[in-house]
Amino acid sequence: MKFFVTAVNTEVGKTFVTASLLRAFLQSGRTAIALKPVQTGCEMSGGRLVAPDVSEYAKVNAYSDIAPIYAFKFPASPHYSASLEHREIKTDEILKFIDAHSAQREITLIEGAGGIFVPLNSHESFLDVMRAVDAPIVLVCKNELGAINSALCSVYVLRSHGLKIAALVLNFTDEKDEICVSNAAYLKSKLKGIPVISLRKFQKDDFAAAARSFENFIASLNFNDPSQMDAGAANLNETAAIALDAAQRGQKDANLDENSKNSDACFALDTAQVCEQDGEIKSSHVAPPLMSASNTGPIDLNFDAKHLWHPYTSATHPLKAHGVLRAEGNKIYTTQGALIDGMSSWWCAVQGYGSETLNAAATAQMKEFSHVMFGGLTHAPAVNLGKKLLSMLPQFDRIFYADSGSVAVEVALKAAICYQQNVSPKKNKILTVRGGYHGDTFGAMSVCDPVTGMHSLFSGILARQIFAPRPSCRFDAPFDPSSTDKISKIFKENKDEIAAIIIEPIVQGAGGMWFYHPKFLDRLRELCDEANAVLIFDEIATGFWRTGRVFAYEYCSAAPDIICIGKALSGGFMSFAAVLTNEKIAHGVSRNGGVLMHGPTFMANPLACAVSLKNLEILCAQDTAQKVAQIHSDLQEGLRGCRSLDGVADVRTLGAIGVVEMKEAVDVEALQEFFVKRGVWIRPFGKNIYLMPPFITPRSDTQALCEAIRDAVKLKIYKG
Ligand code: PMP
């Protein structure tokens, strides 16, 4: 277990607190160590640079005599002291240093330098290290005039960045000084859920006396079972959320006085024990961070539940929605804590969240112009993205930029029909397979699976298409040629009517997460060639390495006439999609003065084009296939154990997709809440509990995702 000790300012006794806390942990029987990765103001002694803070730890524990990885002579901010010695501080080196020294210890205390925003180099501060370490924070404040403001500002910043606060230590507390006493009382009343520990002005080196002040705090921590501690924390979060709800509804909460409701809503956070004024622990209470980092104010979950539609929900009985404070890397920071993302936000956030490169691409374009109509105008982002796409998909000729996957499918269907109107006007039906999903607009819905899609809801309105059975031969089984018999028969019977076949290649996504054999697609190509039908591959979900190949159809020999791409195209940055057609279709549509009758307002949005281009450049430059292969082997290993569990029908993996198919439909809400408590974000549907993590997911996080699924199945959470 790690704790990060930081302070509201320099010179508030952070090192004394760290050393005393170290002593308290050692006294409680834990193996503990203190580390100071960066120290300025070091002095030469005995031929080496000695870090004064490390010398303090060493008085408590000989093992803590570990030289900082960055020790500088000049006593100033690290970025400046380093520059005087022509050195640069690298946060990844700091993280490696922490990892290397914290192994084998139950407790590692990491002391920062100065406060939260103390710069380490031109672009990073200690906050970046704290966020990367993601350990609970011990915040040290000097109990004096001004302490309330500096403590609350620091707490606000830490929470806005999703960090948990283990304790606030009010150092130099003089119990006879009315300012000190009133500071402590006020902060305790505001920081519900955070232990506020008052430390008297001890004599220098009297670590033993100071350590006694931490005894209650340490006794409240659960070391034996960290997973239980997490579960406990999450449960306690609920309590605080309810309190917050009450406060927001304007109901009088016993603990909140009328005037402090709003600020309590902002500050009633985190995973710790409430310490009463006398230092005795009275009750446990954990509340989630509710303030969004972008200063948009607290997230009003009541308003959300009452007035905002979420996907596929009832207006009167909506499923629970979690407030997101920020998302970064492969983590989503919610009001319930940090969650490892297992969904890539429905296939799209392949590079995780908050990529500075994608942000920079958007910002640069924004400075030029964020949008202009595409009718009669064009721009470099659209043209450059087009060049990039054609280099990745050389068999295509024309690109139509659409604003979402569903719209792309509409455009693809329109293009196929327009083509046939100029070539074989009687062909106006679409053939597809059961178990497919292509979006929620009317044309797209008409080719979704008629049962799991919404056909019964809209019967009489939806275009009636032709359906063949789901491709039955598994991706990983030897090909069974008879698996194409049925679709061949249906095609031949209706070939005069069939304008196009549309299908998700290799992976049927939202229609069942089913992986089928590539040779099925080769057969479709033959059928389309025989009767001049248009072959459309919907790669909106599968495109851009998700299945292990850049595009899923690379597993087969066939190429489609039209391809739809979306989702990961913009790296999950914004809604964007495209339809690419080959020359035959482009020219066929335009024959006899024909035009493709579609033109969204936000067509070829320059921001979306600029971000997508950067996203594709990054994906192509990196070893994306290797990353996906690693995730695949981690998923295979991590989910293997599910096969033998009760209730499991099938376990399958392909590329960065892992699926545990249950025998019956699962209870989505029960599973979602279990997963949130486990610190992972997994949203099952139908019978499937599945993973498609961002490609940047580290192995340990893929393992954590798989473990959470294994436990959910073992504990039968899916039954509700
Ligand atoms: N086609 C497929 C294969 C999809 O998975 C989806 C989205 N899940 C769509 C089309 C529709 O895309 P959008 O949600 O962007 O409209």
XYZ file of C-alpha atoms and ligand atoms in Angstrom:
736
model
C 0.000 0.000 0.000
C 1.343 3.392 -0.911
C 0.606 6.828 0.480
C 1.707 10.050 -1.129
C 2.600 12.801 1.319
C 2.147 16.270 -0.082
C 1.516 19.664 1.431
C -0.324 22.896 0.905
C 3.011 24.684 0.745
C 6.673 24.317 1.508
C 7.955 24.579 5.108
C 4.871 23.110 6.761
C 6.627 20.095 8.289
C 5.888 17.536 5.603
C 9.094 15.622 6.274
C 8.453 15.487 10.009
C 4.962 14.170 9.289
C 6.342 11.571 6.857
C 8.944 10.365 9.336
C 6.395 10.240 12.187
C 3.897 8.370 10.036
C 6.664 5.966 9.055
C 7.381 5.379 12.711
C 3.672 4.845 13.417
C 3.397 2.225 10.666
C 6.525 0.446 11.889
C 5.187 0.447 15.440
C 1.962 -1.104 14.200
C 4.029 -4.048 12.933
C 4.099 -3.198 9.208
C 7.130 -3.265 6.983
C 7.338 0.326 5.871
C 9.660 2.612 4.031
C 9.764 6.310 3.155
C 10.999 7.637 -0.174
C 11.865 11.097 -1.371
C 12.257 10.921 -5.140
C 13.194 14.581 -5.598
C 15.097 16.772 -3.164
C 16.548 20.218 -3.645
C 18.841 21.911 -1.122
C 21.122 18.882 -0.789
C 24.569 19.355 0.697
C 27.890 17.692 0.064
C 29.017 15.601 2.993
C 31.668 12.884 3.038
C 32.098 13.277 -0.708
C 28.428 12.704 -1.554
C 25.305 14.763 -1.915
C 23.165 14.261 1.158
C 19.400 14.813 1.071
C 18.309 16.333 4.388
C 14.811 14.787 4.339
C 16.168 11.301 3.756
C 18.424 11.793 6.765
C 15.276 12.438 8.829
C 13.680 9.165 7.666
C 16.900 7.338 8.429
C 16.572 8.397 12.065
C 13.353 6.378 12.168
C 14.220 3.511 9.861
C 17.644 2.520 8.537
C 16.084 1.053 5.375
C 14.747 4.452 4.401
C 18.233 5.777 3.779
C 17.616 5.782 0.043
C 19.121 8.639 -1.920
C 16.607 10.545 -4.060
C 16.747 9.754 -7.743
C 16.954 13.510 -8.312
C 19.097 15.378 -5.764
C 20.052 18.980 -6.438
C 22.075 21.504 -4.518
C 20.192 24.747 -5.009
C 17.226 25.008 -2.597
C 14.438 25.979 -5.015
C 11.662 24.467 -7.086
C 12.920 21.197 -8.649
C 12.519 22.393 -12.229
C 14.721 25.384 -11.505
C 17.320 23.591 -9.382
C 17.587 20.914 -12.083
C 18.046 23.517 -14.813
C 20.938 25.075 -12.889
C 22.688 21.708 -13.096
C 21.688 21.279 -16.766
C 19.511 18.317 -15.904
C 15.923 17.442 -16.654
C 13.560 15.598 -14.330
C 11.667 12.754 -15.968
C 8.495 11.591 -14.278
C 8.751 8.078 -15.679
C 12.142 7.751 -13.939
C 10.486 8.848 -10.706
C 7.799 6.199 -11.165
C 10.397 3.503 -11.833
C 12.277 4.606 -8.704
C 9.099 4.309 -6.631
C 8.265 0.895 -8.078
C 11.750 -0.445 -7.559
C 11.854 0.546 -3.894
C 8.299 -0.178 -2.871
C 8.398 -3.867 -3.786
C 8.538 -6.113 -0.710
C 7.166 -3.420 1.649
C 3.672 -3.350 2.987
C 3.719 0.429 3.244
C 5.547 2.947 1.097
C 5.361 6.611 1.963
C 6.336 8.849 -0.930
C 7.087 12.429 -0.066
C 6.764 15.111 -2.721
C 8.608 18.406 -2.704
C 6.580 21.438 -1.703
C 2.976 21.319 -2.891
C 0.815 19.889 -5.624
C 1.738 22.109 -8.572
C 5.446 22.309 -7.833
C 7.000 22.011 -11.295
C 9.320 19.155 -12.165
C 10.100 20.275 -15.684
C 8.632 22.562 -18.317
C 5.391 20.600 -18.622
C 4.895 18.411 -15.563
C 4.390 18.983 -11.867
C 4.126 16.765 -8.799
C 0.434 16.435 -9.576
C 1.382 14.314 -12.606
C 3.386 11.986 -10.384
C 0.561 11.760 -7.870
C -1.919 10.956 -10.611
C 0.337 8.283 -12.046
C 1.000 6.694 -8.645
C -2.716 6.991 -7.818
C -2.098 6.395 -4.104
C -4.181 7.978 -1.324
C -2.836 11.375 -0.359
C -1.740 12.508 3.086
C -2.063 16.272 2.865
C -0.025 18.318 5.328
C -1.042 21.831 6.307
C 0.377 24.181 8.912
C -2.318 25.067 11.429
C -2.172 28.845 11.344
C -4.071 31.821 9.983
C -4.956 31.021 6.352
C -4.933 27.248 6.914
C -8.601 26.820 5.992
C -8.233 28.362 2.575
C -4.992 26.606 1.688
C -6.260 23.215 2.923
C -9.583 23.467 1.059
C -7.922 24.666 -2.158
C -5.540 21.711 -2.110
C -8.312 19.229 -1.287
C -10.375 20.626 -4.144
C -7.550 20.275 -6.637
C -6.690 16.746 -5.538
C -10.270 15.609 -5.747
C -10.841 17.316 -9.058
C -8.123 15.075 -10.371
C -9.734 11.945 -8.970
C -7.217 11.462 -6.164
C -8.270 9.976 -2.866
C -7.310 11.788 0.296
C -6.308 9.503 3.131
C -5.946 12.255 5.729
C -5.411 15.948 6.310
C -2.690 16.563 8.885
C -2.843 19.903 10.672
C 0.726 20.307 11.771
C 1.936 22.652 14.514
C -1.466 22.684 16.191
C -1.449 24.620 19.427
C -4.439 23.388 21.377
C -4.503 26.576 23.431
C -4.650 28.828 20.372
C -8.223 29.656 19.429
C -7.342 30.046 15.722
C -5.846 26.539 15.640
C -8.837 25.064 17.445
C -11.353 26.816 15.242
C -9.443 25.896 12.046
C -9.527 22.237 13.017
C -13.223 22.330 13.877
C -14.169 24.100 10.642
C -12.115 21.790 8.442
C -13.570 18.718 10.138
C -17.067 19.993 9.507
C -16.323 20.639 5.830
C -14.205 17.620 5.023
C -16.684 14.974 5.956
C -15.133 11.605 5.285
C -11.541 12.702 5.628
C -9.703 12.180 8.908
C -8.369 15.518 10.073
C -5.424 14.707 12.314
C -4.020 17.427 14.502
C -0.319 17.178 15.263
C 1.018 19.264 18.115
C 4.183 21.280 17.831
C 6.480 18.444 18.841
C 10.105 18.824 19.733
C 12.399 18.196 16.782
C 13.027 14.473 16.348
C 10.258 13.481 18.728
C 8.857 11.099 16.137
C 7.631 8.733 18.805
C 5.272 11.302 20.314
C 4.022 12.405 16.901
C 3.512 8.800 15.817
C 0.947 8.360 18.584
C -1.281 10.884 16.825
C -1.484 8.515 13.860
C -2.420 5.396 15.826
C -6.175 5.737 15.355
C -5.754 6.491 11.673
C -3.612 3.408 11.135
C -5.970 1.246 13.154
C -8.785 2.261 10.813
C -7.012 0.970 7.699
C -7.732 -2.533 6.498
C -4.477 -4.176 5.437
C -5.530 -7.782 5.541
C -7.729 -7.761 2.545
C -7.174 -4.830 0.208
C -9.973 -6.028 -2.083
C -12.392 -5.942 0.859
C -11.133 -2.517 1.667
C -12.036 -1.414 -1.861
C -15.456 -3.026 -1.640
C -16.009 -1.369 1.710
C -14.979 1.946 0.275
C -17.355 1.602 -2.622
C -20.229 0.671 -0.329
C -19.500 3.647 1.804
C -19.516 5.787 -1.293
C -23.178 4.971 -1.645
C -23.871 6.434 1.776
C -22.233 9.670 0.832
C -23.973 9.793 -2.530
C -27.301 9.501 -0.764
C -26.293 12.304 1.584
C -25.361 14.403 -1.393
C -28.602 13.660 -3.160
C -30.439 14.786 -0.092
C -28.385 17.956 0.065
C -29.016 18.681 -3.582
C -32.728 18.193 -3.206
C -32.511 20.822 -0.522
C -33.478 18.433 2.252
C -31.957 19.102 5.565
C -29.267 16.591 6.303
C -28.527 16.085 9.938
C -24.848 16.666 9.384
C -25.028 19.645 7.094
C -26.070 23.034 8.215
C -28.187 25.061 5.822
C -25.390 27.393 4.738
C -22.784 24.802 4.043
C -24.824 22.481 1.824
C -23.203 23.422 -1.433
C -19.674 23.408 -0.239
C -20.260 20.114 1.514
C -21.554 18.741 -1.740
C -18.217 19.636 -3.258
C -16.148 18.388 -0.391
C -18.021 15.424 1.004
C -15.669 12.958 -0.554
C -13.337 10.061 -0.285
C -12.434 6.868 1.397
C -11.571 7.380 4.986
C -12.795 7.464 8.507
C -14.369 10.455 10.110
C -12.300 11.529 13.087
C -14.107 13.453 15.727
C -12.560 16.465 17.288
C -10.954 14.560 20.095
C -9.176 12.377 17.572
C -11.324 9.332 18.235
C -12.743 7.546 15.235
C -16.515 7.527 15.460
C -17.810 6.447 12.109
C -16.838 5.369 8.652
C -17.979 7.489 5.767
C -16.892 7.646 2.212
C -18.212 10.074 -0.304
C -17.326 10.361 -3.955
C -15.659 13.299 -5.629
C -18.435 15.207 -7.273
C -16.768 18.245 -8.681
C -15.759 18.061 -12.286
C -12.212 19.199 -13.047
C -13.411 21.501 -15.776
C -15.143 23.726 -13.235
C -18.537 22.790 -14.545
C -19.681 22.464 -10.962
C -21.012 19.410 -9.160
C -22.642 16.769 -11.343
C -26.344 16.933 -10.669
C -27.172 13.240 -10.889
C -30.788 13.930 -9.988
C -31.233 16.192 -12.980
C -29.559 13.588 -15.143
C -31.852 10.821 -13.926
C -34.912 13.016 -14.293
C -34.298 14.777 -17.591
C -31.582 13.144 -19.707
C -32.162 10.156 -21.941
C -29.375 7.598 -21.872
C -29.012 4.920 -24.561
C -31.859 2.417 -24.669
C -33.426 3.508 -21.384
C -36.773 4.143 -19.835
C -37.579 7.754 -18.985
C -39.261 6.685 -15.792
C -36.974 3.843 -14.652
C -33.532 4.720 -15.984
C -30.556 2.539 -15.160
C -27.997 4.069 -12.853
C -25.511 6.438 -14.508
C -22.168 7.276 -12.940
C -20.814 10.828 -13.016
C -17.491 11.109 -14.836
C -15.030 13.710 -13.602
C -12.306 13.071 -16.134
C -10.845 10.306 -18.242
C -7.198 9.769 -18.909
C -5.185 6.926 -20.374
C -7.207 3.774 -19.839
C -8.961 5.113 -16.740
C -12.322 6.769 -16.268
C -12.479 8.790 -13.064
C -16.020 8.733 -11.753
C -17.698 9.923 -8.617
C -17.172 6.358 -7.372
C -13.436 6.414 -8.011
C -11.076 5.424 -10.807
C -12.293 2.690 -13.161
C -10.140 0.659 -15.546
C -11.874 0.965 -18.885
C -12.808 -2.344 -20.456
C -15.065 -0.927 -23.176
C -13.105 1.739 -25.101
C -16.402 3.639 -24.878
C -18.060 1.203 -27.291
C -15.127 0.370 -29.517
C -13.876 3.873 -30.170
C -11.313 5.060 -27.581
C -8.536 2.817 -28.882
C -5.825 5.187 -27.670
C -7.501 5.693 -24.314
C -8.573 9.122 -23.142
C -7.019 12.563 -22.994
C -4.311 11.993 -25.630
C -2.323 15.196 -25.701
C -1.493 14.649 -29.362
C -5.139 14.381 -30.365
C -6.003 17.353 -28.160
C -3.239 19.342 -29.862
C -4.518 18.364 -33.323
C -7.994 19.606 -32.400
C -6.653 22.792 -30.838
C -4.470 23.607 -33.839
C -7.398 23.156 -36.209
C -9.729 25.081 -33.915
C -7.411 28.073 -34.159
C -7.902 28.045 -37.934
C -11.613 27.191 -38.097
C -13.680 24.520 -36.427
C -16.297 24.135 -39.127
C -17.362 25.271 -42.550
C -20.023 23.736 -44.747
C -18.712 21.131 -47.205
C -21.093 22.134 -49.980
C -18.932 24.101 -52.402
C -16.027 24.376 -49.960
C -13.188 22.057 -49.017
C -10.180 22.140 -46.700
C -6.844 20.539 -45.915
C -8.050 18.317 -43.041
C -10.618 16.629 -45.329
C -8.161 16.232 -48.193
C -5.270 15.019 -46.034
C -7.429 12.544 -44.164
C -8.743 11.322 -47.507
C -5.198 10.672 -48.729
C -4.391 8.786 -45.551
C -7.531 6.653 -45.807
C -6.881 5.760 -49.430
C -3.318 4.785 -48.536
C -4.737 2.397 -45.941
C -7.581 1.177 -48.175
C -6.095 1.356 -51.682
C -8.855 -0.571 -53.450
C -11.291 2.284 -52.809
C -11.764 5.440 -54.799
C -14.315 7.795 -53.232
C -14.858 8.867 -49.670
C -18.036 10.231 -48.118
C -17.523 11.751 -44.662
C -20.465 11.112 -42.362
C -21.157 12.274 -38.857
C -21.877 8.924 -37.203
C -21.802 5.207 -37.882
C -25.535 4.995 -38.450
C -25.392 7.814 -40.975
C -22.489 6.055 -42.716
C -24.662 2.946 -43.046
C -27.510 5.034 -44.468
C -25.118 6.535 -47.001
C -23.716 3.114 -47.933
C -27.219 1.729 -48.489
C -28.176 4.804 -50.504
C -25.027 4.510 -52.615
C -25.789 0.842 -53.347
C -29.394 1.600 -54.282
C -28.413 4.635 -56.401
C -25.842 2.480 -58.166
C -28.428 -0.181 -58.936
C -30.939 2.422 -60.145
C -28.454 3.238 -62.877
C -27.520 -0.386 -63.562
C -30.368 -2.772 -62.615
C -33.323 -0.640 -61.461
C -35.383 -3.599 -60.195
C -32.849 -4.368 -57.494
C -33.977 -2.548 -54.384
C -33.677 -5.028 -51.503
C -30.787 -5.586 -49.103
C -29.712 -9.067 -48.043
C -28.126 -9.462 -44.652
C -27.660 -12.053 -41.907
C -29.355 -12.483 -38.575
C -27.432 -11.334 -35.514
C -26.225 -8.207 -37.271
C -26.182 -4.648 -35.986
C -25.699 -1.559 -38.146
C -27.071 1.390 -36.184
C -30.273 2.951 -34.970
C -31.533 5.077 -37.868
C -34.338 3.665 -40.000
C -32.324 2.319 -42.921
C -29.715 0.878 -40.576
C -32.382 -0.632 -38.310
C -33.957 -2.376 -41.280
C -30.792 -4.479 -41.649
C -30.254 -5.122 -37.933
C -31.243 -8.498 -36.525
C -35.056 -8.534 -36.680
C -35.374 -9.971 -33.160
C -32.683 -8.197 -31.105
C -33.015 -5.157 -33.379
C -36.139 -3.072 -33.113
C -38.203 -4.503 -35.941
C -41.249 -5.385 -33.880
C -41.369 -1.828 -32.503
C -41.344 -0.315 -35.960
C -43.021 -2.958 -38.072
C -44.855 -1.411 -40.974
C -42.435 1.502 -41.074
C -39.126 -0.245 -41.574
C -38.092 -1.268 -45.075
C -38.511 -5.038 -45.425
C -35.169 -6.636 -46.206
C -34.073 -10.228 -46.791
C -32.483 -12.188 -43.951
C -30.281 -15.292 -44.003
C -29.217 -17.231 -40.890
C -26.268 -16.034 -38.834
C -22.904 -17.345 -40.179
C -22.629 -20.584 -38.213
C -19.032 -21.623 -38.712
C -16.843 -20.292 -35.894
C -13.836 -18.166 -36.688
C -11.482 -20.622 -35.016
C -13.037 -23.849 -36.391
C -12.111 -25.543 -39.679
C -14.306 -24.066 -42.379
C -17.566 -25.882 -42.970
C -18.536 -25.170 -46.622
C -22.143 -26.165 -45.914
C -22.387 -23.105 -43.620
C -22.897 -20.939 -46.714
C -25.570 -23.174 -48.307
C -28.537 -21.370 -46.832
C -27.421 -17.860 -47.739
C -26.438 -19.002 -51.247
C -29.912 -20.478 -51.714
C -31.653 -17.343 -50.439
C -29.441 -15.154 -52.603
C -30.128 -17.173 -55.721
C -33.875 -17.199 -55.078
C -33.936 -13.393 -54.740
C -31.053 -12.328 -56.943
C -33.166 -10.146 -59.215
C -34.249 -8.081 -56.248
C -31.044 -7.961 -54.226
C -29.226 -4.659 -54.654
C -26.614 -5.306 -51.994
C -25.446 -7.497 -49.165
C -24.456 -5.727 -45.979
C -22.562 -7.509 -43.220
C -20.169 -6.866 -40.352
C -17.074 -8.786 -41.409
C -15.730 -11.481 -39.009
C -17.258 -10.029 -35.821
C -20.935 -9.436 -35.289
C -20.777 -6.838 -32.542
C -23.854 -5.530 -30.788
C -25.903 -8.381 -32.255
C -24.122 -11.006 -30.149
C -20.315 -10.602 -30.216
C -20.059 -13.580 -32.534
C -16.851 -14.374 -34.477
C -17.354 -16.299 -37.712
C -15.211 -17.826 -40.423
C -13.553 -15.556 -43.057
C -14.477 -17.968 -45.869
C -18.119 -17.034 -45.360
C -17.226 -13.585 -46.684
C -15.375 -15.019 -49.676
C -18.574 -16.846 -50.593
C -20.561 -13.583 -50.373
C -18.098 -11.968 -52.760
C -18.682 -14.813 -55.266
C -22.442 -14.428 -54.970
C -22.294 -10.648 -55.483
C -19.992 -11.056 -58.475
C -22.325 -13.628 -60.053
C -25.346 -11.281 -59.911
C -23.709 -7.847 -59.799
C -24.906 -7.117 -56.273
C -22.993 -4.594 -54.183
C -21.014 -6.004 -51.247
C -20.962 -3.685 -48.222
C -18.768 -4.384 -45.219
C -19.712 -2.501 -42.081
C -16.342 -2.142 -40.331
C -17.560 0.596 -38.017
C -16.839 -1.529 -34.962
C -14.170 -3.860 -36.320
C -11.971 -1.400 -38.220
C -8.579 -0.087 -37.090
C -6.869 -3.129 -35.539
C -9.626 -4.178 -33.113
C -9.727 -7.724 -34.497
C -5.944 -8.002 -34.804
C -5.824 -6.891 -38.445
C -6.136 -3.271 -39.560
C -9.526 -4.166 -41.030
C -11.347 -7.382 -40.199
C -11.914 -8.227 -43.847
C -8.151 -8.712 -44.209
C -8.761 -12.179 -42.722
C -10.509 -13.166 -45.945
C -9.557 -12.923 -49.629
C -12.577 -10.871 -50.612
C -12.787 -7.100 -50.702
C -16.104 -5.249 -50.527
C -17.371 -2.610 -52.943
C -18.279 -0.304 -50.088
C -16.837 -0.091 -46.614
C -18.224 1.853 -43.637
C -15.770 2.993 -40.982
C -16.307 5.013 -37.805
C -15.837 4.718 -34.047
C -12.032 4.278 -33.708
C -11.522 6.486 -36.774
C -11.382 9.569 -34.547
C -9.765 7.640 -31.679
C -12.933 8.132 -29.681
C -12.447 11.882 -29.749
C -15.732 12.775 -31.427
C -18.503 11.306 -33.512
C -17.204 10.701 -37.018
C -17.464 8.108 -39.756
C -16.828 7.602 -43.436
C -18.025 5.518 -46.339
C -15.553 4.458 -49.005
C -16.686 3.083 -52.344
C -14.697 1.539 -55.136
C -14.511 3.115 -58.576
C -17.232 0.881 -60.019
C -19.784 2.076 -57.471
C -18.673 5.729 -57.614
C -18.973 5.831 -61.366
C -22.155 3.763 -61.402
C -23.887 6.142 -58.976
C -22.888 9.115 -61.099
C -23.894 7.596 -64.422
C -26.552 9.536 -66.387
C -26.044 12.623 -64.261
C -26.767 10.730 -61.023
C -25.689 12.153 -57.681
C -25.358 10.726 -54.200
C -28.243 12.434 -52.431
C -26.893 12.963 -48.953
C -25.249 15.987 -47.331
C -25.059 16.305 -43.553
C -24.576 19.795 -42.111
C -21.413 18.718 -40.360
C -20.063 16.693 -43.253
C -16.232 16.541 -43.217
C -16.093 18.560 -40.035
C -12.539 19.937 -40.006
C -11.952 19.200 -36.316
C -13.037 15.578 -36.774
C -10.892 15.225 -39.916
C -7.819 16.748 -38.242
C -8.132 14.593 -35.140
C -8.811 11.438 -37.188
C -5.784 12.050 -39.363
C -3.557 12.427 -36.308
C -5.137 9.346 -34.759
C -4.410 7.253 -37.849
C -0.871 8.596 -38.077
C -0.223 7.534 -34.494
C -1.829 4.111 -34.927
C 0.165 3.477 -38.118
C 3.451 4.711 -36.620
C 3.168 2.633 -33.461
C 3.341 -1.113 -33.266
C -0.428 -1.282 -32.889
C -0.688 -4.881 -34.132
C 1.780 -5.976 -31.465
C -0.148 -4.143 -28.742
C -3.372 -5.800 -29.834
C -1.640 -9.199 -29.948
C -0.474 -8.687 -26.354
C -3.965 -7.770 -25.192
C -5.270 -10.810 -27.045
C -2.961 -13.174 -25.241
C -3.778 -11.492 -21.895
C -7.505 -11.855 -22.585
C -7.075 -15.490 -23.596
C -5.189 -16.250 -20.426
C -7.417 -14.146 -18.187
C -10.761 -15.466 -19.414
C -9.743 -19.110 -19.863
C -10.804 -19.912 -16.284
C -14.377 -18.829 -17.038
C -15.020 -21.738 -19.401
C -15.653 -24.247 -16.650
C -17.819 -21.959 -14.510
C -21.523 -22.493 -13.990
C -23.772 -20.601 -16.358
C -21.091 -20.010 -19.027
C -22.000 -21.053 -22.581
C -18.836 -19.987 -24.430
C -15.627 -18.029 -24.051
C -14.006 -16.536 -27.153
C -11.333 -13.995 -27.957
C -10.153 -12.294 -31.114
C -7.731 -9.385 -31.331
C -8.482 -7.014 -28.476
C -11.948 -8.498 -27.867
C -12.816 -11.009 -25.166
C -16.292 -12.441 -24.683
C -17.846 -14.579 -21.971
C -21.208 -15.690 -23.305
C -23.612 -16.821 -20.607
C -26.400 -19.337 -21.089
C -29.008 -16.733 -20.214
C -29.393 -12.959 -20.462
C -27.506 -11.259 -17.638
C -28.627 -8.640 -15.130
C -26.826 -5.614 -16.578
C -27.328 -3.290 -13.636
C -26.228 -5.796 -10.991
C -23.095 -6.590 -12.977
C -22.349 -2.946 -13.727
C -22.529 -2.033 -10.037
C -20.378 -5.011 -9.049
C -17.779 -4.000 -11.609
C -17.758 -0.371 -10.478
C -17.111 -1.520 -6.943
C -14.228 -3.563 -8.299
C -12.799 -0.476 -9.985
C -13.452 -1.614 -13.565
C -15.795 -0.337 -16.234
C -17.535 -3.223 -18.009
C -21.017 -2.931 -19.444
C -22.509 -6.275 -20.484
C -25.494 -6.754 -22.747
C -27.804 -9.633 -23.570
C -25.988 -12.853 -22.687
C -22.541 -11.358 -23.137
C -20.047 -10.044 -20.638
C -17.315 -8.752 -22.860
C -14.145 -6.691 -23.004
C -12.634 -4.499 -25.668
C -10.109 -2.388 -23.774
C -8.127 0.515 -25.233
C -4.951 -0.658 -26.965
C -2.838 1.199 -24.395
C -4.127 -1.007 -21.552
C -1.242 -2.381 -19.477
C -1.178 -6.135 -18.848
C -1.994 -5.765 -15.153
C -5.163 -3.865 -16.030
C -6.271 -6.440 -18.618
C -5.741 -9.047 -15.907
C -7.796 -6.997 -13.440
C -10.633 -6.737 -15.985
C -10.610 -10.502 -16.580
C -10.442 -11.239 -12.871
C -13.461 -9.026 -12.223
C -15.449 -10.965 -14.836
C -14.327 -14.317 -13.394
C -15.394 -13.241 -9.904
C -18.717 -11.851 -11.124
C -19.484 -15.168 -12.786
C -18.284 -17.213 -9.807
C -20.407 -15.123 -7.445
C -23.362 -15.392 -9.845
C -23.808 -11.613 -9.883
C -25.198 -11.971 -13.413
C -28.350 -13.484 -11.929
C -29.111 -10.166 -10.183
N -22.459 -0.359 -37.365
C -21.888 -1.083 -36.417
C -21.258 -2.411 -36.757
C -21.860 -0.623 -35.111
O -21.303 -1.367 -34.141
C -22.454 0.628 -34.832
C -22.443 1.212 -33.421
N -22.445 0.348 -32.392
C -23.045 1.349 -35.864
C -23.024 0.844 -37.120
C -23.704 2.687 -35.603
O -22.763 3.649 -35.287
P -23.179 4.973 -34.483
O -23.523 4.543 -33.105
O -21.946 5.835 -34.541
O -24.332 5.577 -35.195
